[in-house]
Amino acid sequence: VAEPLITFLSDYGLEDEFVGVCHAVMAGICPQARVIDLAHGVRRYDIRQGAVLLAGALPYLPVAVHLAVVDPGVGGPRRAVAVRLDDGRLLVGPDNGLLAPAAQVGGGAVEAVEISASPWRLEPVSATFHGRDLFAPVAAALARGEPLSETGTPLDPAALTGLELPRPRISDGVLVAHVRYIDRFGNLQLNAAEDLLPEATGGGLEIETVGGERHPATRAVAFADVPSGELLVYDDAQQRLSVAVSQGDAAQRLGLALDDELRIRARPS
Amino acid sequence: VAEPLITFLSDYGLEDEFVGVCHAVMAGICPQARVIDLAHGVRRYDIRQGAVLLAGALPYLPVAVHLAVVDPGVGGPRRAVAVRLDDGRLLVGPDNGLLAPAAQVGGGAVEAVEISASPWRLEPVSATFHGRDLFAPVAAALARGEPLSETGTPLDPAALTGLELPRPRISDGVLVAHVRYIDRFGNLQLNAAEDLLPEATGGGLEIETVGGERHPATRAVAFADVPSGELLVYDDAQQRLSVAVSQGDAAQRLGLALDDELRIRARPS
Amino acid sequence: VAEPLITFLSDYGLEDEFVGVCHAVMAGICPQARVIDLAHGVRRYDIRQGAVLLAGALPYLPVAVHLAVVDPGVGGPRRAVAVRLDDGRLLVGPDNGLLAPAAQVGGGAVEAVEISASPWRLEPVSATFHGRDLFAPVAAALARGEPLSETGTPLDPAALTGLELPRPRISDGVLVAHVRYIDRFGNLQLNAAEDLLPEATGGGLEIETVGGERHPATRAVAFADVPSGELLVYDDAQQRLSVAVSQGDAAQRLGLALDDELRIRARPS
């Protein structure tokens, strides 16, 4: 039988001991689990970035326990939850919207528990570090096979907190999309897929940013399809429409941030 | 029997190959060990930050081999040591004060060896990378069960180098404390615990920084207990008094750095 | 039998999910492998930095599968390869020069395959994330013992892409060297070894930078051999000549970047 797998996402960073301590807690409860650090560089308190990152990565991760902690409301009234998705995945984290897009990717939540008083919690539970005291222990308990129902008290899966994200639209043949995610390379993932992109003869597109600036771009498959330094629009590795500068940084070039709107149209020839 | 555990702290960063090479060395000597990266983002050469981080995390780590390397004096006369604490933990690192607060947390050193000529060292020992050539090999040897006494030459545990840290005091009903640690969130851990905090009716406190600026703050349990952007004083996850800005950055707000003094008093009502 | 080992180097950073997803892919194909993260902070698109880092670390890593991805030409015409070196190591990555210095360190390539259509690839192969779809799967297949010849189509090892690096020289008794690598501490590794350094009575050296500035430096063994803040020239932990500032940052002090030339001569007494 394969070793159990836990993936771990947070905004804890790697400068402090937070991530290491959570690893140690999990190793104590489920030594046979492999813990894969998905990312810990989510911007501080940025639930939205964490949520999009997790949901985007999920299809490329095996069915596992997925621990996620971006938790500005820790110690407050927000719920702490563990959730089973329709595809068998288990999510553990704060119920502040962080888990919502991932739950959708996994077919929706089919079972949920509130874990604030979980028998697996580490006592005394601190008011500021539920990663260590609540989320990591419950994730490890699930990894070692503890039934979900034994890790907390039942909760209506339909009551889980959602996350509102902007939606793309077509307006007069122009794709009005938004920046969904910006990666280390400055690549801009949009909240739209290929089917919304206007047809462009010869691949010539034009990107208009909020300020009204217009930038020529090429519809392409790979970065290397356009000369270094030029803009391209491509289907990224998550099958979403993205904007990049070949060997450059599109976020910087276009001056765009998360959720910013941009308009893409066929370039007049 | 559980797999042996090594925790690893350093100022090596993750941009270069230092941490990875140390992992490879340990995997060669003790393949069955699990190595948990506690943190590698300690500021370069900052013995004090590394020492405080290690000591603060220790109570939340299982009894294990704790490898720590912040070593500006590498290759010089400073000793290289392995130490057994009263609670059974084993510390490995340079004897420059880095290990002292952690040793205290573990009940004090009860056995120590100097490991510069350890039979487990990798020869030739470089003059600049004892993490690879000395500390990681000895940590891995200890993890696989080698007796401490076989990894070096005996050393009086009382002779280990200490670390001087500022001490808090009460002066005219005011708590005079210092910044002990600043984490990624800008939370300021103080060198004081709850019992030193002045009683404040309704939780109203005032924080005075060195420059004489005064900031209102609220005695609270969790970040979410005060409105976003406001200062709070709370017991952190290590049971120390800390200062935070709810969903913000207290270090930035107050302009404070490590060891800076701050005065906390009850706010006149 | 020992567990198989994979080392993993990239310019993916740790902010996004790229590294974690590759780990998950490898865990799926070869769960028994240990994956050591060598470094993921290589500057974006910087093939040269990745190549030098990998080659420098290799002698301190066990014979293993070495996965390396710095791949600005992903999806373009550059080859994707897996290579066996004379010393038994297996390299996996893009054939853009990244692997060339490491291949040389390992005695040269003795067998190579092109893996773009590897039976181990994840389909559909994206045009922008071959780490996930091509390189990680092939690395994991090799780690679990798949023969190299079964992971791709044969390729002449002599046809692999090289990497041009500057060469040091002696001119009128002066060593003209170049910055080969800059680490987190600002230490400057040069493309020269000890035998090229001019003899200096009493260890007095002078470093001249491109702008003509001259800085006194001391030939020393360890950082601690010179007072804090002073320049030293030493043999680093990879047996290369390096320049450091004791407890400081030589790259910053000298204003030098990768490949910059510097001249080292004996200091007139």
CSV table of N, CA and C in Angstrom, one decimal, chain A residues 183-232:
chain,number,residue,atom,x,y,z
A,183,ASP,N,2.5,34.6,-11.5
A,183,ASP,CA,3.5,33.7,-11.0
A,183,ASP,C,4.9,34.4,-11.0
A,184,ARG,N,5.9,33.6,-10.5
A,184,ARG,CA,7.2,34.2,-10.3
A,184,ARG,C,7.8,34.8,-11.6
A,185,PHE,N,7.3,34.3,-12.7
A,185,PHE,CA,7.9,34.7,-14.0
A,185,PHE,C,7.1,36.0,-14.5
A,186,GLY,N,6.1,36.4,-13.7
A,186,GLY,CA,5.3,37.6,-14.2
A,186,GLY,C,4.3,37.2,-15.2
A,187,ASN,N,4.1,35.9,-15.4
A,187,ASN,CA,3.0,35.4,-16.3
A,187,ASN,C,1.7,35.7,-15.7
A,188,LEU,N,0.8,36.2,-16.5
A,188,LEU,CA,-0.6,36.6,-16.0
A,188,LEU,C,-1.6,35.5,-16.4
A,189,GLN,N,-2.1,34.8,-15.5
A,189,GLN,CA,-3.1,33.8,-15.8
A,189,GLN,C,-4.4,34.6,-15.7
A,190,LEU,N,-5.3,34.4,-16.8
A,190,LEU,CA,-6.6,35.1,-16.8
A,190,LEU,C,-7.7,34.2,-16.4
A,191,ASN,N,-8.8,34.8,-16.0
A,191,ASN,CA,-10.0,34.0,-15.6
A,191,ASN,C,-10.8,33.6,-16.8
A,192,ALA,N,-10.1,33.1,-17.9
A,192,ALA,CA,-10.9,32.8,-19.1
A,192,ALA,C,-10.1,31.7,-19.8
A,193,ALA,N,-10.8,30.9,-20.5
A,193,ALA,CA,-10.2,29.8,-21.3
A,193,ALA,C,-10.2,30.2,-22.8
A,194,GLU,N,-9.6,29.4,-23.6
A,194,GLU,CA,-9.4,29.6,-25.0
A,194,GLU,C,-10.6,30.0,-25.8
A,195,ASP,N,-11.8,29.3,-25.4
A,195,ASP,CA,-13.0,29.5,-26.2
A,195,ASP,C,-13.5,30.9,-26.2
A,196,LEU,N,-13.1,31.7,-25.2
A,196,LEU,CA,-13.5,33.1,-25.2
A,196,LEU,C,-12.7,34.1,-26.0
A,197,LEU,N,-11.6,33.6,-26.5
A,197,LEU,CA,-10.6,34.5,-27.2
A,197,LEU,C,-11.2,34.8,-28.6
A,198,PRO,N,-11.2,36.1,-29.0
A,198,PRO,CA,-11.6,36.5,-30.3
A,198,PRO,C,-10.7,35.8,-31.4
A,199,GLU,N,-11.3,35.5,-32.5
A,199,GLU,CA,-10.5,35.0,-33.6
A,199,GLU,C,-9.6,36.1,-34.1
A,200,ALA,N,-8.4,35.8,-34.4
A,200,ALA,CA,-7.5,36.8,-34.9
A,200,ALA,C,-6.7,36.3,-36.1
A,201,THR,N,-6.9,36.9,-37.2
A,201,THR,CA,-6.2,36.5,-38.4
A,201,THR,C,-4.7,36.6,-38.2
A,202,GLY,N,-4.0,35.5,-38.4
A,202,GLY,CA,-2.5,35.6,-38.2
A,202,GLY,C,-2.1,35.7,-36.8
A,203,GLY,N,-3.0,35.6,-35.9
A,203,GLY,CA,-2.6,35.5,-34.5
A,203,GLY,C,-2.4,36.9,-33.9
A,204,GLY,N,-2.8,38.0,-34.6
A,204,GLY,CA,-2.5,39.3,-34.1
A,204,GLY,C,-3.6,39.8,-33.1
A,205,LEU,N,-3.1,40.0,-31.9
A,205,LEU,CA,-4.1,40.5,-30.8
A,205,LEU,C,-3.6,41.8,-30.3
A,206,GLU,N,-4.6,42.4,-29.5
A,206,GLU,CA,-4.2,43.7,-28.9
A,206,GLU,C,-4.8,43.6,-27.4
A,207,ILE,N,-3.9,43.9,-26.5
A,207,ILE,CA,-4.3,43.9,-25.1
A,207,ILE,C,-4.5,45.4,-24.6
A,208,GLU,N,-5.6,45.7,-24.1
A,208,GLU,CA,-5.8,47.0,-23.6
A,208,GLU,C,-5.9,46.9,-22.0
A,209,THR,N,-5.1,47.7,-21.4
A,209,THR,CA,-5.2,47.7,-19.9
A,209,THR,C,-6.1,48.8,-19.4
A,210,VAL,N,-6.4,48.8,-18.1
A,210,VAL,CA,-7.4,49.7,-17.5
A,210,VAL,C,-7.1,51.1,-17.9
A,211,GLY,N,-5.9,51.5,-17.9
A,211,GLY,CA,-5.6,52.9,-18.2
A,211,GLY,C,-5.8,53.3,-19.6
A,212,GLY,N,-6.1,52.3,-20.5
A,212,GLY,CA,-6.3,52.6,-21.9
A,212,GLY,C,-5.2,52.3,-22.8
A,213,GLU,N,-4.0,52.0,-22.2
A,213,GLU,CA,-2.9,51.6,-23.0
A,213,GLU,C,-3.1,50.4,-23.8
A,214,ARG,N,-2.6,50.4,-25.1
A,214,ARG,CA,-2.8,49.2,-25.9
A,214,ARG,C,-1.5,48.6,-26.3
A,215,HIS,N,-1.4,47.3,-26.2
A,215,HIS,CA,-0.2,46.6,-26.4
A,215,HIS,C,-0.4,45.5,-27.5
A,216,PRO,N,0.4,45.4,-28.5
A,216,PRO,CA,0.3,44.3,-29.5
A,216,PRO,C,0.7,43.0,-28.8
A,217,ALA,N,0.1,41.9,-29.2
A,217,ALA,CA,0.4,40.6,-28.6
A,217,ALA,C,0.2,39.6,-29.7
A,218,THR,N,0.8,38.4,-29.5
A,218,THR,CA,0.6,37.4,-30.5
A,218,THR,C,0.0,36.2,-29.9
A,219,ARG,N,-1.0,35.6,-30.5
A,219,ARG,CA,-1.6,34.3,-30.1
A,219,ARG,C,-0.5,33.2,-30.4
A,220,ALA,N,-0.1,32.5,-29.4
A,220,ALA,CA,1.0,31.6,-29.6
A,220,ALA,C,0.8,30.4,-28.7
A,221,VAL,N,1.7,29.4,-28.9
A,221,VAL,CA,1.6,28.1,-28.1
A,221,VAL,C,2.6,28.2,-27.0
A,222,ALA,N,3.9,28.6,-27.4
A,222,ALA,CA,5.0,28.5,-26.4
A,222,ALA,C,5.7,29.9,-26.4
A,223,PHE,N,6.4,30.1,-25.3
A,223,PHE,CA,7.1,31.4,-25.1
A,223,PHE,C,8.0,31.6,-26.3
A,224,ALA,N,8.7,30.5,-26.7
A,224,ALA,CA,9.7,30.6,-27.8
A,224,ALA,C,9.1,30.9,-29.1
A,225,ASP,N,7.8,30.9,-29.3
A,225,ASP,CA,7.2,31.2,-30.6
A,225,ASP,C,7.2,32.7,-30.9
A,226,VAL,N,7.5,33.5,-30.0
A,226,VAL,CA,7.7,35.0,-30.3
A,226,VAL,C,9.1,35.4,-29.9
A,227,PRO,N,9.5,36.5,-30.5
A,227,PRO,CA,10.9,36.9,-30.2
A,227,PRO,C,11.0,37.3,-28.7
A,228,SER,N,12.1,37.2,-28.1
A,228,SER,CA,12.4,37.5,-26.7
A,228,SER,C,11.9,39.0,-26.5
A,229,GLY,N,11.2,39.2,-25.4
A,229,GLY,CA,10.7,40.5,-25.1
A,229,GLY,C,9.3,40.9,-25.6
A,230,GLU,N,8.7,40.0,-26.4
A,230,GLU,CA,7.4,40.4,-27.0
A,230,GLU,C,6.3,39.7,-26.2
A,231,LEU,N,5.1,40.3,-26.3
A,231,LEU,CA,4.0,39.7,-25.6
A,231,LEU,C,3.3,38.6,-26.3
A,232,LEU,N,2.9,37.6,-25.6
A,232,LEU,CA,2.1,36.5,-26.2
A,232,LEU,C,0.9,36.2,-25.4
